[in-house]
Structures are given as C-alpha cells and as structure tokens.
Short mmCIF file of C-alpha atoms in Angstrom, two decimals:
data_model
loop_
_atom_site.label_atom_id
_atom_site.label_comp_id
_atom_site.label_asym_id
_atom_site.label_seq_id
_atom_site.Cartn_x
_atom_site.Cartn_y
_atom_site.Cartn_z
CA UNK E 25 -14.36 113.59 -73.29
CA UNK E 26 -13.75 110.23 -71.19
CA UNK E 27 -14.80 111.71 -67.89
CA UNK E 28 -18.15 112.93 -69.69
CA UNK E 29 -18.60 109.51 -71.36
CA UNK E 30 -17.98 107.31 -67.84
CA UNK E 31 -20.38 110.37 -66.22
CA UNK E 32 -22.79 108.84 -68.78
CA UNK E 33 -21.72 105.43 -68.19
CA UNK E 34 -22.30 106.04 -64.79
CA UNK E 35 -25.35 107.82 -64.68
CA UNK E 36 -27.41 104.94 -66.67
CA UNK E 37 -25.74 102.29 -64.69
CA UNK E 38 -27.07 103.66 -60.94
CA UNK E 39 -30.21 104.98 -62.54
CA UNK E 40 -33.53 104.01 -61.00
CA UNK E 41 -35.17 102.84 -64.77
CA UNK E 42 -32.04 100.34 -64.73
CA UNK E 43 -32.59 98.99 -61.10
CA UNK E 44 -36.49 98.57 -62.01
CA UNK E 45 -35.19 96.62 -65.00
CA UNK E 46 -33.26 94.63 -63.07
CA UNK E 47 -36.35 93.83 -60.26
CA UNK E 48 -37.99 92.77 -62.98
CA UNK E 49 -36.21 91.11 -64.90
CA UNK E 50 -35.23 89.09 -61.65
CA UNK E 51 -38.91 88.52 -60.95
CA UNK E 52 -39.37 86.52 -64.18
CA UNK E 53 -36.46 84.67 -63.76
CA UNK E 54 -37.81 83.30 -60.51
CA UNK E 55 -41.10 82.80 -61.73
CA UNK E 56 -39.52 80.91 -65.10
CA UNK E 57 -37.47 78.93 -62.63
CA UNK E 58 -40.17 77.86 -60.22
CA UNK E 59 -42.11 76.89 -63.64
CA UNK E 60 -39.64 74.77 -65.25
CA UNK E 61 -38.63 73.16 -61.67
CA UNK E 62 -41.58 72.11 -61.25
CA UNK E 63 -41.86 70.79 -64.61
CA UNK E 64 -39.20 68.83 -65.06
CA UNK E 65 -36.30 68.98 -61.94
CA UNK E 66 -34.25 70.87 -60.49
CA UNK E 67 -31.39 70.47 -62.07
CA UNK E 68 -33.11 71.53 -65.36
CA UNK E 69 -34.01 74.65 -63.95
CA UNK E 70 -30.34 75.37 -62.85
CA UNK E 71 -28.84 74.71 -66.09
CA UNK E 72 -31.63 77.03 -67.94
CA UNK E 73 -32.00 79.94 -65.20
CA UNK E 74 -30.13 79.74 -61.77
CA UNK E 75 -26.75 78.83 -63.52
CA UNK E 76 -26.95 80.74 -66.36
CA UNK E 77 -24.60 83.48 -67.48
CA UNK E 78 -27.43 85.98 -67.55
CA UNK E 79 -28.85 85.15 -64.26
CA UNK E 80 -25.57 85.44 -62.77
CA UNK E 81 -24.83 89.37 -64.87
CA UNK E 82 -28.54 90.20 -63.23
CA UNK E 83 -27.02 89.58 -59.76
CA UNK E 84 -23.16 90.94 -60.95
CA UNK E 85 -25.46 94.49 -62.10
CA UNK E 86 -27.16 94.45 -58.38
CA UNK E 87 -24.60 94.31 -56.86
CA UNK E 88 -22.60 96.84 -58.47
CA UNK E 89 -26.15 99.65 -58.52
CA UNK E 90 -26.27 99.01 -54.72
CA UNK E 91 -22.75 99.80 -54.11
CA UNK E 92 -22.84 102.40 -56.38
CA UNK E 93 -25.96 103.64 -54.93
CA UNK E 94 -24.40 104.27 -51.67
CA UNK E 95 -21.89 106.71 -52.84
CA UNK E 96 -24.01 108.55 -55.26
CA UNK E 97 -26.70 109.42 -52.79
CA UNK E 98 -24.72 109.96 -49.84
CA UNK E 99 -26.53 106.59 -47.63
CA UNK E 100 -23.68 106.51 -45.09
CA UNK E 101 -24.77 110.16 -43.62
CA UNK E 102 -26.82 109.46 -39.95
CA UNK E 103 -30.41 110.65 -42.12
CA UNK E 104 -30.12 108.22 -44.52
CA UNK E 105 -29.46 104.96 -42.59
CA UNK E 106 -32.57 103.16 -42.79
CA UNK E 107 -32.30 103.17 -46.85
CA UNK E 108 -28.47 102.09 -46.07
CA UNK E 109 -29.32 99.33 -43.99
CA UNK E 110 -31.38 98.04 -46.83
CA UNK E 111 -28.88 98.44 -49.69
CA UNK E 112 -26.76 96.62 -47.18
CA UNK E 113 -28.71 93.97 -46.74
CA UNK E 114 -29.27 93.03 -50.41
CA UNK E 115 -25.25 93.15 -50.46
CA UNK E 116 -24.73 90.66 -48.00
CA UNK E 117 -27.46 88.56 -49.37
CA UNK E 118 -25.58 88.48 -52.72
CA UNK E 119 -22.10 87.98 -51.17
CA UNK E 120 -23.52 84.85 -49.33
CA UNK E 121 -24.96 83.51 -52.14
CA UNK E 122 -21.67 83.87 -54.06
CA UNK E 123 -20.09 81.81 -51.56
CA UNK E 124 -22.87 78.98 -51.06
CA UNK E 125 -22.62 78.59 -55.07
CA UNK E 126 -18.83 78.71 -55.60
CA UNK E 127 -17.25 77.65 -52.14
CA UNK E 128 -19.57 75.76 -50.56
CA UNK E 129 -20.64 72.28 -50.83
CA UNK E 130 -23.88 69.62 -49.78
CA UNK E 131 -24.73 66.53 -50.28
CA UNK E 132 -26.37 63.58 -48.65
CA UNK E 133 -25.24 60.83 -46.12
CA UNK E 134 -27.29 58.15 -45.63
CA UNK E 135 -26.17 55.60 -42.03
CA UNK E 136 -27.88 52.33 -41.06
CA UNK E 137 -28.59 51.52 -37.83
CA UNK E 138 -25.83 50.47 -35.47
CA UNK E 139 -23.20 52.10 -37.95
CA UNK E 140 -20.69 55.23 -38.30
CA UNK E 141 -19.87 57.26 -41.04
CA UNK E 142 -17.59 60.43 -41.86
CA UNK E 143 -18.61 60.35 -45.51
CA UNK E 144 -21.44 61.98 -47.24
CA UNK E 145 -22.37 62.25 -51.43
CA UNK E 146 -22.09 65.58 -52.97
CA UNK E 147 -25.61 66.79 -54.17
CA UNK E 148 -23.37 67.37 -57.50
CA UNK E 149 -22.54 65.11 -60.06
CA UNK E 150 -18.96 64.80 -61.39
CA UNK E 151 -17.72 63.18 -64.49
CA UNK E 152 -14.43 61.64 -63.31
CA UNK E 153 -11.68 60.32 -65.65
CA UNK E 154 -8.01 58.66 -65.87
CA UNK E 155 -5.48 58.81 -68.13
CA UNK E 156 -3.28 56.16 -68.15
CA UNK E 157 0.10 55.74 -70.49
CA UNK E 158 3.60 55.68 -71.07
CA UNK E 159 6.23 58.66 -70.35
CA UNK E 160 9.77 58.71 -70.53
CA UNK E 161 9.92 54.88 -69.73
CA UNK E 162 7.18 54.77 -66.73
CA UNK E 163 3.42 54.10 -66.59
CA UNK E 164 1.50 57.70 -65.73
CA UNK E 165 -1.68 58.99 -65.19
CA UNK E 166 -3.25 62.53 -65.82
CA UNK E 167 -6.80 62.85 -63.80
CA UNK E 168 -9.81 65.23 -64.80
CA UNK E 169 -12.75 65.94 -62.53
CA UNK E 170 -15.68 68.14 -63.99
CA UNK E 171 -18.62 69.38 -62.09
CA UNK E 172 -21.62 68.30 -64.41
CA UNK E 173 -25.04 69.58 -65.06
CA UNK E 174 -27.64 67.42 -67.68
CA UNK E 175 -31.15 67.13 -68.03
CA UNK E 176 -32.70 65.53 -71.20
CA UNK E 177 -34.23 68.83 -72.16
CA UNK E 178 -31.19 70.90 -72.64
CA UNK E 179 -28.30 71.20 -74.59
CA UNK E 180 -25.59 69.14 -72.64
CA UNK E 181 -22.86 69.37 -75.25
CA UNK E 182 -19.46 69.45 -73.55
CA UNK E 183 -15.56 68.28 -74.57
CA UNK E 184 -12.58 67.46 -72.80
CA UNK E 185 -9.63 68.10 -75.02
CA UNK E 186 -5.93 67.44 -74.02
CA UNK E 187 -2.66 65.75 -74.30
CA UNK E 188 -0.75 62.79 -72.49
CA UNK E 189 2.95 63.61 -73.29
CA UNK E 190 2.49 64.12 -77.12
CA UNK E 191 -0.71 62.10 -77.73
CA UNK E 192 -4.05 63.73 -78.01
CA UNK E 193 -7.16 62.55 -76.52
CA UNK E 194 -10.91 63.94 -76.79
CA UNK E 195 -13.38 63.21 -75.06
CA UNK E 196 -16.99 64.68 -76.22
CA UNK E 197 -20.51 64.01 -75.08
CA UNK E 198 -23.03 61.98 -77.00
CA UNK E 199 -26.11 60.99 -75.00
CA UNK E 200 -27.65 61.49 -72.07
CA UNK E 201 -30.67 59.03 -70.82
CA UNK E 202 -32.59 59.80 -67.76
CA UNK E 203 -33.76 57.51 -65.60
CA UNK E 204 -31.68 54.70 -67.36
CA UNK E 205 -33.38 51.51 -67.86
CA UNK E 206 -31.65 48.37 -69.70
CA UNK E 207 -32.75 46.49 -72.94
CA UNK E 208 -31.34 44.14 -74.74
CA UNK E 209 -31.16 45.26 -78.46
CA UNK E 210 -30.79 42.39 -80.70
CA UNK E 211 -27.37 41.79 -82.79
CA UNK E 212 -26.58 38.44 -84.28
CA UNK E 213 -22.81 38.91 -82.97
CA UNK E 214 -24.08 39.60 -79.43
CA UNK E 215 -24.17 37.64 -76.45
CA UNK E 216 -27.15 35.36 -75.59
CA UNK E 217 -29.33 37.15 -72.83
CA UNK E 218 -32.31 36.02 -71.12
CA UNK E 219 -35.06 37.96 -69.86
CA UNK E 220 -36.64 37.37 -66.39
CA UNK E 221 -39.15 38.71 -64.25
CA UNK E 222 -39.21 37.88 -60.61
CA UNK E 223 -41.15 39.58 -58.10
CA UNK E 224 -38.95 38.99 -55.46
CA UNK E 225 -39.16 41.92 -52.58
CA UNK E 226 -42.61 42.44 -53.02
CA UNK E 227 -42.40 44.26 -56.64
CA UNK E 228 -41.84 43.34 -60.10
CA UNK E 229 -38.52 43.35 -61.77
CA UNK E 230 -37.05 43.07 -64.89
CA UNK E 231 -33.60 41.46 -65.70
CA UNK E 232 -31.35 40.24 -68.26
CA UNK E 233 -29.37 37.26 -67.21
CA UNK E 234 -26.05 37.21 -68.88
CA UNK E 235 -24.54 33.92 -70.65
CA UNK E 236 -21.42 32.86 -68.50
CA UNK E 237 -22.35 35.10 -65.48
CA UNK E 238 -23.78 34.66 -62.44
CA UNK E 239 -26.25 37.22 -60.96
CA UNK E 240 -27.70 37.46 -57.06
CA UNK E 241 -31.33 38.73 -56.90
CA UNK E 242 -32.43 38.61 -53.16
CA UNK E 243 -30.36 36.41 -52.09
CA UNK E 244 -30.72 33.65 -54.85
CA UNK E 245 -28.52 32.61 -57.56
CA UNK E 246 -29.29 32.59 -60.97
CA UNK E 247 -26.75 31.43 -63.84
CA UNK E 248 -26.78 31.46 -67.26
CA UNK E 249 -25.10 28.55 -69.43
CA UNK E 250 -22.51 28.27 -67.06
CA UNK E 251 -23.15 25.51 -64.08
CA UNK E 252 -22.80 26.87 -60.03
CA UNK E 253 -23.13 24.93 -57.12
CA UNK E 254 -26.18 26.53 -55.34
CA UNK E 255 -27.14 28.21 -57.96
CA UNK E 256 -30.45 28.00 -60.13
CA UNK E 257 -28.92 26.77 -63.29
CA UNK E 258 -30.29 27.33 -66.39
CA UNK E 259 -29.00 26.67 -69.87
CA UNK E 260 -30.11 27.38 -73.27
CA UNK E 261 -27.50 26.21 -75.59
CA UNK E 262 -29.19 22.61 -76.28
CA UNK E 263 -32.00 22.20 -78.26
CA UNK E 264 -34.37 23.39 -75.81
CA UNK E 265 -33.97 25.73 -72.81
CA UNK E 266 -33.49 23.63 -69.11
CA UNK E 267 -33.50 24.49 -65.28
CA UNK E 268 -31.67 22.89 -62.38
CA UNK E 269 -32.57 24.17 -59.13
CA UNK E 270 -30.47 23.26 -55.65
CA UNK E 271 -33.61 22.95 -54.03
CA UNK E 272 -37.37 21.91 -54.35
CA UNK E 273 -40.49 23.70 -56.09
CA UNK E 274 -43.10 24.36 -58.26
CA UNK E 275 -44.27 25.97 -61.33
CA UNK E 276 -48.11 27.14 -63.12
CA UNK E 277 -47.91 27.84 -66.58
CA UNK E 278 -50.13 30.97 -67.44
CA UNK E 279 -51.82 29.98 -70.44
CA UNK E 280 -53.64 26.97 -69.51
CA UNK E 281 -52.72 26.75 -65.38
CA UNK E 282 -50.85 23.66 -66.01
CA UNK E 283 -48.88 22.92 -62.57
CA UNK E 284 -45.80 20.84 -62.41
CA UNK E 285 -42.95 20.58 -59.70
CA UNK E 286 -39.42 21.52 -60.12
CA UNK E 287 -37.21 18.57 -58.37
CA UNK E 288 -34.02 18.89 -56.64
CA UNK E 289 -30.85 19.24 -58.63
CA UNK E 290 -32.65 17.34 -61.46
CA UNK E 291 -32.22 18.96 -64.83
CA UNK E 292 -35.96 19.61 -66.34
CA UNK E 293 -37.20 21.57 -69.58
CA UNK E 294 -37.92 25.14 -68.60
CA UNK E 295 -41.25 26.01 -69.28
CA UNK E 296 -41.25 29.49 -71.25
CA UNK E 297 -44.55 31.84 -69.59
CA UNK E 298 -44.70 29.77 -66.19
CA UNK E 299 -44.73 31.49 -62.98
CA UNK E 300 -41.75 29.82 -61.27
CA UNK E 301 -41.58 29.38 -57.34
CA UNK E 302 -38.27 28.87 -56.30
CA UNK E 303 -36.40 29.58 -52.85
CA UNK E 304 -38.97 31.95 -51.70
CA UNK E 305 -38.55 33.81 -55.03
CA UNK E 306 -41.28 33.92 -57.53
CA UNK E 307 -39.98 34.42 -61.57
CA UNK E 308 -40.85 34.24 -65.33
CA UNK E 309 -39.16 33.83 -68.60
CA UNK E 310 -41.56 35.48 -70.62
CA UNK E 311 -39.48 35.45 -74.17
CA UNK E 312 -36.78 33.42 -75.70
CA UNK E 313 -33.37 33.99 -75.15
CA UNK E 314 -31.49 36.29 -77.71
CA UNK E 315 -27.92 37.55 -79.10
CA UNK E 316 -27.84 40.83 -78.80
CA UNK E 317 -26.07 43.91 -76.56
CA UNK E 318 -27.26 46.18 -73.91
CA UNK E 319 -29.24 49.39 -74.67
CA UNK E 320 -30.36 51.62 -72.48
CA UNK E 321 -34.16 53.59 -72.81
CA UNK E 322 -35.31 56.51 -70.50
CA UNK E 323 -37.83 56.15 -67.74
CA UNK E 324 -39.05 59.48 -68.38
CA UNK E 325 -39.48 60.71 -65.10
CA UNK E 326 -38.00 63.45 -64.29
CA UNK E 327 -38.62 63.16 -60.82
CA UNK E 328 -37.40 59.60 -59.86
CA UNK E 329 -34.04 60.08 -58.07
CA UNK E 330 -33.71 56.42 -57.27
CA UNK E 331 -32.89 55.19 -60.85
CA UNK E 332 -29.17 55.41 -62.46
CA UNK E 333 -28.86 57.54 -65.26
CA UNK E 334 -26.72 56.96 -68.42
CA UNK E 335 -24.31 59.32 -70.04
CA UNK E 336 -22.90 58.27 -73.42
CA UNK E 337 -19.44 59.70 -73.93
CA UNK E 338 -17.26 59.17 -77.26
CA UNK E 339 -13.54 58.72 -76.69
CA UNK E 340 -10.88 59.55 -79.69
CA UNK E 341 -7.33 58.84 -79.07
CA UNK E 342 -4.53 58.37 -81.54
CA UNK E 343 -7.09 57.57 -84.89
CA UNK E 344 -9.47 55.45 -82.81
CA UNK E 345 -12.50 56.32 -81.33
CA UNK E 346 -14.81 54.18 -78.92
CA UNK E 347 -18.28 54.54 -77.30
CA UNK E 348 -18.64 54.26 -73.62
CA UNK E 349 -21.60 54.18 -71.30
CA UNK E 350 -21.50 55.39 -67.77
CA UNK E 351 -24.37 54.77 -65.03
CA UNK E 352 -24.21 57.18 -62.08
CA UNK E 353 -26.81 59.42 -60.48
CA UNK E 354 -26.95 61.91 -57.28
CA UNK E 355 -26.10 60.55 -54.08
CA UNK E 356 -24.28 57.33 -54.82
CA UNK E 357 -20.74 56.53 -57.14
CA UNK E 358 -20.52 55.90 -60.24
CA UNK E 359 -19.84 52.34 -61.84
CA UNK E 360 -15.92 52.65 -63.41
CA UNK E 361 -15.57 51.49 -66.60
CA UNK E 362 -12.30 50.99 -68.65
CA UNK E 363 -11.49 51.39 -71.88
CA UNK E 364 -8.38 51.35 -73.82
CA UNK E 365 -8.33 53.54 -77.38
CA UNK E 366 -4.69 54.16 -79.05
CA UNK E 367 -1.94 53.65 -76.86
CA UNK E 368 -3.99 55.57 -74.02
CA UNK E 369 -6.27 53.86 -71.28
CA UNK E 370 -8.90 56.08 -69.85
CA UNK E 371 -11.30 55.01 -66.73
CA UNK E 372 -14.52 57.00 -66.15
CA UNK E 373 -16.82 57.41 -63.63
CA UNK E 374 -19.80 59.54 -63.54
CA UNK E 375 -21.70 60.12 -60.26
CA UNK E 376 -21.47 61.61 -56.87
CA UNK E 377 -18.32 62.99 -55.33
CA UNK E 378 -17.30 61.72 -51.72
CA UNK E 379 -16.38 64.00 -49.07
CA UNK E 380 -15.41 63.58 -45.55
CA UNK E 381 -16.42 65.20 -42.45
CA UNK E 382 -14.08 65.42 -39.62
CA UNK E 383 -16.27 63.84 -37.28
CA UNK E 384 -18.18 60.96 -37.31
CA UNK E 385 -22.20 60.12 -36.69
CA UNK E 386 -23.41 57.01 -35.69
CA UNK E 387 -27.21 56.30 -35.95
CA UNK E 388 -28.30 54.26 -32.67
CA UNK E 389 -31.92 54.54 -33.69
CA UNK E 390 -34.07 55.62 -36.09
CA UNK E 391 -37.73 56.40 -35.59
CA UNK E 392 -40.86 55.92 -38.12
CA UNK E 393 -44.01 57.33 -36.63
CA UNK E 394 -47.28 56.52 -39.04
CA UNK E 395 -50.73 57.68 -39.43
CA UNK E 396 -52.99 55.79 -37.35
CA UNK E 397 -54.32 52.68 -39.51
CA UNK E 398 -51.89 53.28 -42.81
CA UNK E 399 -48.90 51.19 -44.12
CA UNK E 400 -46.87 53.82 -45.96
CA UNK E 401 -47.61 57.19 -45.35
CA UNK E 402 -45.88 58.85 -42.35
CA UNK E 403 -46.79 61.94 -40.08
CA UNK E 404 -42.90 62.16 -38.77
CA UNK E 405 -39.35 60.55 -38.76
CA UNK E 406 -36.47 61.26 -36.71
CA UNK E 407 -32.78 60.19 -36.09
CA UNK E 408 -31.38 59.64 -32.74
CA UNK E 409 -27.27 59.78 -33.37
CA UNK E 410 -24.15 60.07 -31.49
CA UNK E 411 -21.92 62.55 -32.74
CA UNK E 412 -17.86 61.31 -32.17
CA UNK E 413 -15.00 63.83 -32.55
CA UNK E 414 -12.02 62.23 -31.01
CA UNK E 415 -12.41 62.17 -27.14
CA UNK E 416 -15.85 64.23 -27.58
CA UNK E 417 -18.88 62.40 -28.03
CA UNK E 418 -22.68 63.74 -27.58
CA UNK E 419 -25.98 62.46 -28.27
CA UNK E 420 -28.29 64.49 -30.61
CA UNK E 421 -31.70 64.11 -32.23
CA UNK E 422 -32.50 65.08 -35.48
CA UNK E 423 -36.06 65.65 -36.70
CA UNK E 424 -37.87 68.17 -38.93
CA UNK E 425 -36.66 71.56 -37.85
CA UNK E 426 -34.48 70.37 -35.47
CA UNK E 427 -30.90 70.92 -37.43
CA UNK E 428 -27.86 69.24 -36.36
CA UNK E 429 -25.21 72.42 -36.35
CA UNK E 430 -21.50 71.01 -35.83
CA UNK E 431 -17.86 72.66 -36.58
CA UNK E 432 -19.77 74.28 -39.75
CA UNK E 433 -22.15 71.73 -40.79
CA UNK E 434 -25.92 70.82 -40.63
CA UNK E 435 -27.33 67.72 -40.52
CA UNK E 436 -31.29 67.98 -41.46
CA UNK E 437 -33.41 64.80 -41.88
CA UNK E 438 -34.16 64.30 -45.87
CA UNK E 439 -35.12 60.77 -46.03
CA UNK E 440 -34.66 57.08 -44.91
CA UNK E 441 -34.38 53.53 -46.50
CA UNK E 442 -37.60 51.43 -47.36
CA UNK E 443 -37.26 49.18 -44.12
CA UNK E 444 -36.72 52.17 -42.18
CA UNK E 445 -33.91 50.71 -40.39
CA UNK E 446 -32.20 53.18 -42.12
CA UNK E 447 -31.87 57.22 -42.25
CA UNK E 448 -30.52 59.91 -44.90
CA UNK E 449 -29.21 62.92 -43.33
CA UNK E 450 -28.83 66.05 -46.00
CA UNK E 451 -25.78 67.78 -45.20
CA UNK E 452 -24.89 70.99 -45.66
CA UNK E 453 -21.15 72.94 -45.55
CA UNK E 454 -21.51 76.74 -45.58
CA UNK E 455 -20.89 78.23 -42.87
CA UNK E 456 -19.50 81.41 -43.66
CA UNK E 457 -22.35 81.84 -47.22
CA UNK E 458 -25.03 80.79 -44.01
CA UNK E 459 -24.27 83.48 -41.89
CA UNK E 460 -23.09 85.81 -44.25
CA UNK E 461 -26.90 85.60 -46.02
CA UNK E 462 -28.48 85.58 -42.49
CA UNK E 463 -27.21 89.00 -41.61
CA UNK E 464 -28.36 89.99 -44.77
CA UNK E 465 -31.99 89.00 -43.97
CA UNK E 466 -31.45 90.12 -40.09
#
C-alpha cells in the first residue's frame, strides 16, 4: 500500500498538468511583481511576491519536477540530451538564485574625489540592538541583528522576545513611516521649538530649532535660547522673540515689503514673516515658537530613497514599557538611540549594514558628461579609480556596461553626489550565485 500511494505521490508530482501549473502560476507572480514594483518599490514587491513563502515553494516544486523529470524519462541517455540540457539549465538557474538570495550580499559604496574606501552599505536594512545589564557581578551585553523588510503597505508586524540572565525583554513593532519627515506636535510639557525656513543651497528647507541647542545649516550657526559666540542667536523667552547676528544684514517683511537692517552683534526684535539675509543664508520664521515634541509624518513617496525613514518600536522590560523612534534608510547607518527600561539598557539602530572589501578603491576622478545646452540632465557618467590590494595597484574605469570584476566583486556605476565631485559605485558579492546562474543561461 505505501509504494502504491508514493507511485501516486509521485506520479502527480512529475506530471506535465503540475509543471504547467507551476509555469503559470510563476508567470503571474512575475507579472504581479513587476505591477506592484512599479507601484510602490521594490522592497514592497519583495515582501508581497519575491520573498514570500509561496514564491519560494513555486521554485522548491521546480526544482524538485526537473530533477525528477530526469530520472523518470530517462534524459541522461545520448537521444535525449538536448531536453537534458534544458532541464539542466533551469537547475542551475535555481541553484544560483538560491545562493544570490541566501549567501550573497550587495550594497552601495559611494567615494569622493581624492579619497579611499574598503567599505560599502548593504542594499539591506538591519534592525540592530544591545542589551546591556548586570550578570553575576559584571556589566554584559547580548546583541541582536535582524535582516528587515517594511513598506507602508504591508503587514510589518515583527517581535524580538528574550532574556538577559533572568529578566525578560520584548521588543515589538509599532509604526513604520516612509519617507520620514519631522513636525513638531504641540504638548504644553514639551520643549519650545521654532520653526525656520531657509533656502540655503539653492532649495527650501524646513527646520525646527531646538531650545538649548545649537544647529549648523550650511555652514551657519543658529541657536536657540542659549547664547554662542558666532552664532545667530535668537531667543524667545522674553516678552517678545529677538535676534543677534555675529555679522551684518538685512531683512523685508512679506506683508507690506517693509526693509530694515540687522546690525552686528546688536540684539534686535525678530520680525515674525520677514525674509532674513544673513551670512549668505536666506531664512524665515513663519510661526511662533511652541512647546511641544517631535512627530514624524510620511512623505509618501515611495520612490524617494534620499529621505530617512522612521520605525517606531515599543520596548517592555521588567513592568515598563517605552516608545522609541529610529531614523535609518538604505545605504547609510542608522542614528543610535538609547534607552533604559527596567534594569535593562537597550541601544538600537536601524539602517544599513557595513561591510568591508579586502581591497581598497580610490576615486581620482569622476566624470559628468551633459546634454548639449542643459543644466541637469546627463547623457553619461563615469569613474576613473585606482584599485589598491597591498603591493598591487591598477587603474580602472568604470562606466555603464563597463563592470569592475575584482577577487569576486563588481563594481557598476549607480549614481553620484549633486556636485558631482562625487560617485556611488553599486557593489555586488556573488560570485559563485553569478556564475552558477550564467551557466544556467549559457
């Protein structure tokens, strides 16, 4: 009876109605895929279709009908070769895209001109955390590091449950805003902020200056009720706002183009809804300042990849529980922040994961080449590097289609900073899932 029933077993498992099932079923995953990428990102369309369980059984069930395949209908005889070298194929294929998923690793390393680097940011993002207590006498700490997936429209719920010694900790996901921006929500037992918009850089730009901090914005200083040398003072905790500046300037205010001049380390009323000019920086204070704490609201574009997001985490340790906000994205580290909650202190991070290369690149020049008579939109762009691996050193040149390929990794030109002085190389470490899938497709 249980050689009939895996006969059975076996016969619906290599039949042709079951690999047509699983073409097709394939085919719509693509297609649903390619839809929702280019909906909302990629990383949306991983977490509903490439990274799924059931995408991953459709490949497991290939897989297992081609091998199958080959020993039920004889493909390794001399007459049946050609169909062979095609079942192969699709086996290699799979097997290389096992190991690009689960082995391999990418990421992006960005160089400025004149400058070396060995390091390069994982294209995943990683929510990092330590545990910090007391055992047996002697401060300890107990480290997690989880590969993470979110996209505002999914499900992102995840927990990390565990113990330090005999404590138990949780840590569980709340929130998680795309394309973070700040705002300051208002709460009478906040601290004062104070809007400004400065245009500084040749774009507009919103911040919240902090009472008792001290912020740079290109190159200026700006404090908030608490008095720097050099800095653009201002104060609001008298009866009216004021501004001390360590240098000389002007101001129009909007409503009625009143003009006035700002002197030189004199302290004058600051005129709310005046376009300041100040150090080569131009600025507003277009509302009153307010108690309150920072909130965070999405952008909703799920396309910008040059915005932080936020990811709201809730930590519970021995009866307490706090709220903590992390800002991270792709392609840079996340901010640490510190909390303590019980007898437990936990750091987080959420962002890109660092890894090393053991060789270094150094960018000597990097090359811009634009459309005849346009600002901003580029036909080309190419790096010129040096490639240093102890005594070894070579020139190279990296453009489109022309792949850096060193010791098992490839260097392809993504992108490059604003004042293109600058370049972003993707890189990518799979050597074995790269030639593994290109003898599939050869």
């Amino acid at each position: 009876m249980d050689k009939k029933i895996i006969s059975v077993l076996g016969s619906i498992l290599f039949s042709t109605r079951l690999m047509a099932l699983l073409f097709v079923s394939f085919s719509v995953a693509m297609a649903a895929g390619t839809f929702i990428e280019s909906k909302y990102n990629t990383d949306t369309a991983r977490i509903m279709v490439y990274n799924a369980w059931w995408f991953e059984a459709i490949m497991f069930f290939f897989m297992i009908n081609f091998i199958g395949n080959i020993k039920r209908y004889q493909l390794y005889k001399k007459e049946k070769w050609a169909t062979l070298t095609l079942h192969l194929s699709f086996i290699f294929i799979l097997v290389g895209a096992f190991i690009t998923r689960y082995i391999s690793h990418e990421g992006m390393m960005p160089i400025r001109e004149g400058e070396s680097s060995n390091e390069f940011f994982s294209d995943k993002t990683f929510l990092s955390v330590f545990v910090d207590g007391e055992y047996q006498g002697e401060m300890k700490r107990k480290t997690h590091e989880d590969p993470l997936l979110l996209s505002p429209a999914t499900n992102n719920d995840f927990a990390i449950k565990s113990k330090f010694d005999q404590t138990e900790y949780k840590i569980e996901y709340k929130d998680f805003i795309m394309g973070a921006t700040e705002k300051i929500v208002e709460d009478k037992n906040g601290i004062t902020y104070f809007k400004m918009v400065e245009s500084g850089g040749g774009g507009r730009h919103d911040h919240f200056l902090k009472s008792g901090e001290v912020e740079n914005f290109h190159n200026v200083l700006f404090s908030l009720n608490k008095f720097v040398q050099g800095a653009i003072n201002i104060n609001t905790e008298g009866e009216f706002p004021t501004i001390q500046a360590p240098f000389e300037g002007d101001f129009m205010r909007m409503s009625d183009q009143l003009k006035g001049k700002v002197e030189m380390n004199a302290v004058q009323p600051l005129m709310m809804r005046s376009l300041y000019n100040l150090g080569g920086t131009q600025f507003v204070f277009p509302d009153p300042p307010m108690k309150g704490r920072v909130d965070y609201v999405s952008n909703g574009d799920y396309k910008d990849k040059g915005t932080d997001d936020a990811l709201v985490l809730k930590v519970s340790s021995g009866g307490e529980e706090k709220e903590i906000t992390l800002l991270g994205s792709k392609g840079k580290m996340g901010v640490p922040q510190t909390i303590k909650v019980g007898d437990l202190e936990f750091t987080l991070f959420y962002g890109s994961k660092i890894y090393q290369t053991p060789f270094s690149i150094k960018l000597n020049d990097f090359i811009a080449a634009k459309y005849p008579g346009t600002e901003k939109s580029y036909s080309s762009f190419e790096s010129k590097v040096e490639v240093t691996d102890g005594a070894e050193k070579f020139d190279y040149h990296i453009y489109m289609n022309h792949v850096l390929d060193y010791r098992g990794y490839r260097f392809f030109q993504a992108n490059f900073d604003e004042d293109e002085k600058g370049t972003v190389l993707s890189v990518n470490h799979d050597f074995w899932g790269t030639w593994i899938t290109y003898i599939g497709y050869f």
